[in-house]
Amino acid sequence: MPGILIVEDDNDLREMLKVSLLRRKYTVIEASNGKEAIIKFKPSMVNLVITDIIMPDEDGLKVIMRFRELKPTIKIIAISGGGKAGPGNYLNLARALGADEIFPKPFSINTLLQKIDEMLEPEQDPQ
Amino acid sequence: MAKKSVISNKSKEPDSQDSLTEHILNCSRSMISIINRDYVYEKVNSAFCSAHKIDNNCIVGKSLPEVWGENIFVEKIKNNIDSCFRGNTIRYEANFETPHYGNRYYEVVFRPLIKENGKITQLLAETFDVTDLKLSRQILSEMEEEFRKIETNLPIGFLRCEPDGTVIQANKAFLKIMECDEESEVAGLNLRDFYAEKGLFDIHLRQLFHEQRKTYGRVPLHTCKKNDIACRISGFIVTGETSTPPFIDFAFEDSSRELMLENRLLQAQKLETIGALAGGLAHDFNNILATIYGYSELLLDEFSGNKSATEKISRIISAATKAKSLTSQILTFSRQVEQQKIPVSIFEVLMETIGFVESGKPHNIHLASDVPATDAMVYADPTQLFRVFLNLMTNAIQAMETGGGTLSVSMTIVQGNSVRYELSRNIVADEYALITFEDTGIGMEESVIHRIFEPYFTTKEGGRGTGMGLSVVHGIVSEIEGDILVTSKPDKGTVFYLYLPVTRDYPMGTDISQEKLLLFITGNRYESRILSLALEKSGYKLVFASDTTVISKYISDELQKPDMVIYMDDSEEVTADNIRDIFAEHSIRIPLILITDNDQYITKEKLLNSGVAKQVLIKPVSLKEIHNAIQISLV
């Protein structure tokens, strides 16, 4: 079962993401900030990371770069709070930092889930 | 033969009346001489001799023509002497050279010497050097002229008053500042009458007497026409001789413009502060909205069979979408979102907007436009520019809805330097496009004008306006480094002045578009045209379709298959069902972006759920939004 790590400081939003992913039968690991995320990250268990870019404590961008280092094949979706959080074109920023996808908030959860399914499809090797 | 008489050059101790007279004559600095009827010098004083650097006996006995030359004598002197011998005292100004003094100006006086028997045989000639006096007078007159010129042109009002403030004299500039037509209007008034706060005048006067001279900044005053102004006033106490009372002189500088600029700065700062606050809030809001969306969608799945439930949940989503739109507006107003900018033809977008407004305006409104074709470009998001123009025109029309009227739109190109002091920010371009929107509507009070760009400030009753429109306009205009000013008079109308910096260097097209082919499905309304223009300018290739046949053709074309479909939900011709059917029929896997109105969101859910639409965007759509949506969907 593919494991997904959620890094999001807003409790309600994080809970909503967890519930949605569990319904889809994914294994879910939660973290409410970057530091916690890095501690909880186990490369063998996590196939995809959903992380907010702007969070109070740990820099979301650093999180993305760190995960990419620790597991080069990992899939990363960055969710952004909108506004001048990222200068210029979101996609370029995401790409530069190692994220595969960007979803500006508020996003459609169904669209997000569809994208996750797509991204994890080939990874479904029996483990 | 004339008696020769020598007046000694040396001053001797006077020992008799005669010697005393001689002495006095020789002490005089004027050239003095006695001339007889034969025009011969009988006596000359020392001054005369020194001036001519000759000895006494060389002059005495000589005639005037001999000394001065026949021509000069006849031209300038003879008539005067003759007149004098007739009994007149003659005074005239002469300009001549003497060996000692060179060229000087003189006042010449001929006095007839009347003997006891009434006969005049001699005259007394006095020649007095008035050169210095003459030059001084000339300089003084020139200075007075200069001063008068400066005084008339300098916008500084001068006022001279009695020590208690009673006006004695006022200059033109003062009258102008005080909106008086005649000096007579202010004569007899007291400066105190002009002060808005009488008590302040008393304080100022006391301080002046204490310190002799003082400057007061921004004193509130009333003009003769009862208008409120503010002036910088400088007062000086002018002391005359101790017996005369001192005057007080005042200089007035109109500081209304200063005040106006300060107000504008304060307003801009206020908006910035509100913007920063709003931007932060909006950011947090997006998190909350994402949660609401998420659970709503989950519920829709869970209760898909329950019609009543899905209806209610859809309304939750609809409300959340409205909230999203609002936060998006707030972010735009507070300039927390950097817009995607491309070089846009101002003329094209303006004409597009005018066409749009013309087609939908009420009958009692007349739209007049004076927009010369120009290739001036501004670096902006065309959809945002459209929004700015549309908003300003809509406001104008609403101001005239009861009584009807005329909306005049005009455009002109101005030099950056000439509007330098009009704008509340630094100029960034050599040229600016100035677009004016003028209406003949209800107008606004001064107090309202100061606040119109504030978010949530509206003059419309109960729920008609959100008050976001002009604040968003202001945000967009500021972000493209333009400026917007407004003047208005109640019941007369309002004029908006929109300044856009003209861009001359067109940055190289970025490679972000990567030559993708987009199929643009639209009923070709005005807004769609702006958007399609914007996409084309950004480097995308566009093909258009407005009915199902054409869509099918493009979709199934193997060679020229579009990379992406953009479906503008703006016509009856092509419905969401049509789209879904076409896609199903041809088993199309081309990503589609749906752009629709907020209240149509629910009915379009089917397009989203069926997997056909990858993204749904709510109008109004900015270039950045659609661009991001395309990029996300193309990956």
mmCIF file with all atom_site columns, C-alpha atoms in Angstrom, chain B residues 516-522 532 536 540-546 550 554-555 560-566:
data_model
loop_
_atom_site.group_PDB
_atom_site.id
_atom_site.type_symbol
_atom_site.label_atom_id
_atom_site.label_alt_id
_atom_site.label_comp_id
_atom_site.label_asym_id
_atom_site.label_entity_id
_atom_site.label_seq_id
_atom_site.pdbx_PDB_ins_code
_atom_site.Cartn_x
_atom_site.Cartn_y
_atom_site.Cartn_z
_atom_site.occupancy
_atom_site.B_iso_or_equiv
_atom_site.pdbx_formal_charge
_atom_site.auth_seq_id
_atom_site.auth_comp_id
_atom_site.auth_asym_id
_atom_site.auth_atom_id
_atom_site.pdbx_PDB_model_num
ATOM 1  C CA . LYS B 1 516 ? 0.929   24.580 -27.472 1.00 0.00 ? 516 LYS B CA 1
ATOM 2  C CA . LEU B 1 517 ? -2.220  24.448 -29.551 1.00 0.00 ? 517 LEU B CA 1
ATOM 3  C CA . LEU B 1 518 ? -5.359  25.429 -27.712 1.00 0.00 ? 518 LEU B CA 1
ATOM 4  C CA . LEU B 1 519 ? -8.908  24.852 -28.876 1.00 0.00 ? 519 LEU B CA 1
ATOM 5  C CA . PHE B 1 520 ? -10.917 27.810 -27.626 1.00 0.00 ? 520 PHE B CA 1
ATOM 6  C CA . ILE B 1 521 ? -14.636 27.130 -27.461 1.00 0.00 ? 521 ILE B CA 1
ATOM 7  C CA . THR B 1 522 ? -16.610 30.336 -27.058 1.00 0.00 ? 522 THR B CA 1
ATOM 8  C CA . SER B 1 532 ? -7.950  34.776 -26.338 1.00 0.00 ? 532 SER B CA 1
ATOM 9  C CA . GLU B 1 536 ? -2.132  34.470 -28.217 1.00 0.00 ? 536 GLU B CA 1
ATOM 10 C CA . TYR B 1 540 ? -0.075  29.950 -27.450 1.00 0.00 ? 540 TYR B CA 1
ATOM 11 C CA . LYS B 1 541 ? -1.546  28.993 -30.775 1.00 0.00 ? 541 LYS B CA 1
ATOM 12 C CA . LEU B 1 542 ? -5.305  29.271 -30.787 1.00 0.00 ? 542 LEU B CA 1
ATOM 13 C CA . VAL B 1 543 ? -8.054  27.803 -32.910 1.00 0.00 ? 543 VAL B CA 1
ATOM 14 C CA . PHE B 1 544 ? -11.645 28.749 -32.314 1.00 0.00 ? 544 PHE B CA 1
ATOM 15 C CA . ALA B 1 545 ? -14.932 26.883 -32.338 1.00 0.00 ? 545 ALA B CA 1
ATOM 16 C CA . SER B 1 546 ? -18.421 28.107 -31.535 1.00 0.00 ? 546 SER B CA 1
ATOM 17 C CA . VAL B 1 550 ? -16.382 22.549 -35.595 1.00 0.00 ? 550 VAL B CA 1
ATOM 18 C CA . TYR B 1 554 ? -10.758 19.784 -34.425 1.00 0.00 ? 554 TYR B CA 1
ATOM 19 C CA . ILE B 1 555 ? -10.952 17.099 -31.803 1.00 0.00 ? 555 ILE B CA 1
ATOM 20 C CA . GLN B 1 560 ? -3.560  19.063 -35.840 1.00 0.00 ? 560 GLN B CA 1
ATOM 21 C CA . LYS B 1 561 ? -4.926  17.770 -32.567 1.00 0.00 ? 561 LYS B CA 1
ATOM 22 C CA . PRO B 1 562 ? -5.117  20.460 -29.934 1.00 0.00 ? 562 PRO B CA 1
ATOM 23 C CA . ASP B 1 563 ? -3.035  19.966 -26.786 1.00 0.00 ? 563 ASP B CA 1
ATOM 24 C CA . MET B 1 564 ? -5.735  21.464 -24.653 1.00 0.00 ? 564 MET B CA 1
ATOM 25 C CA . VAL B 1 565 ? -9.346  22.606 -24.817 1.00 0.00 ? 565 VAL B CA 1
ATOM 26 C CA . ILE B 1 566 ? -10.594 25.747 -23.186 1.00 0.00 ? 566 ILE B CA 1
#
